[in-house]
Amino acid sequence: MNPPGLKVDTADGTLTLLGDWTQSGLSAADARFRERLEQAAAQAAGWNLDAIGHLDSCGAALLWQVWGQRWPQAVTAAEPLRVLLARLAALPPLPAPPGGQASGWRILPVFVGDVMLTLCRQLRDVTMLFGQLLIASGWILRYPVDMPWRGLSANLFRVGVKALGITALVGFLIGIVLSYLSAQQLARYGANILVVDLLGVGILRELGPMLAAILVAGRSGSAITAELGVMKIRQELDAMLAMGLSPNLSLVWPRVVALIIAMPLVALWTDVMALIGGALAAWVSLDLPLAVFIDRFPTAVAVKHLYLGLGKSLVFGALIGLVACRNGLSVAPNSESLGAATTRAVVVSITLVILADAVFAILFSPFQVQ
């Protein structure tokens, strides 16, 4: 096999093709061969194909593309080569690839449609995984000895205890920000004491559970997806199935249950730190003593808001765990898919958490704020 080559006749500018223009020959050519061919073709006055050893469909297709899908003015070639090139020229042009990028006013509908389709597919897969976990829970209730205690306790430590630092910091800062912003408005009307009502209801019912869920989704959800994805890439899940072990029972169930248990506790911790930050900011900006803040809080904020926030946290934890595990189990055996699945898990988890919070706001509207 002779690799393809080029020879330019300086006398008349004819470009002579040498060697074997076949799939194997073109594969053996250097990476810049096509670039040199296109540069020579732009200056060629004619083409001489008589020195070609072998020509197959790959070589003919390359020549036809370089020629701009039309015959050049001067071509010298044997009859078999002309027949092959003529057959290629008789083929209809390839259609444009579908799914081109939308332009103009179509960009927004296409984007919204893609997002909605992604969410619907995620909800479908999450629902299927939830059903499988219910079956696994029934098995554990029937055979408690099979409960993965070690995996459950380890995941409780990872998603709960290790998340206390970042949630405390963010909750404390959010409490300060909310207190300072509300103080500027309340001070105009002499209603400084109402900052307790605002912070209590806003943090216990909405901000605390939401902040905790977003932080856990970005921290623990991405870690769960990456962990399960790496296990799938390394074929550890296939090895578990070969040994008769259920990945849903051994890997998915303890992670989802750990998030369901830990989320209300993390949300409560975030509530406490946010209220501490808000109380300190109210003390500084509104000159509201801490004793007054603590004394008014139980009478201004009903305990139902705490229960609503903790109840929502249970659902948020289940959504984060299910989405993270589902994306981890769907990773393809390559690093690009792992990165995409991790990003998708975080984005979808946060989106579903916000969507669920909006649904809860509508369902719990009969529970008045006061």
Coordinates of C-alpha atoms in Angstrom, one line a residue, residues 5 29 31 55 70 80 84 122 138 143 153 157 176 200 220 223 231 239 252 272 300 308 310 317 321 328 342:
G5 CA 0.6 11.9 -2.7
A29 CA -1.6 9.9 5.4
A31 CA -3.0 14.9 9.4
L55 CA -9.2 4.4 -5.9
R70 CA -18.5 19.4 -9.8
P80 CA -12.7 2.9 -14.6
L84 CA -16.5 5.6 -10.3
Q122 CA -36.6 13.7 34.8
G138 CA -41.2 -3.2 51.5
Y143 CA -36.5 -8.6 56.2
S153 CA -25.3 6.1 58.8
F157 CA -22.9 12.0 58.2
I176 CA -28.4 39.7 58.4
G200 CA -39.8 34.6 61.8
S220 CA -24.5 16.5 48.3
A223 CA -21.5 14.3 45.0
M231 CA -19.2 3.3 40.0
A239 CA -20.4 -6.5 39.4
V252 CA -29.8 4.3 46.2
V272 CA -31.7 29.0 63.9
A300 CA -45.6 36.8 66.7
L308 CA -44.8 23.7 57.3
L310 CA -40.0 21.1 58.1
G317 CA -34.8 15.9 50.5
G321 CA -31.9 12.3 46.4
G328 CA -25.8 9.0 38.5
T342 CA -23.6 16.0 37.5

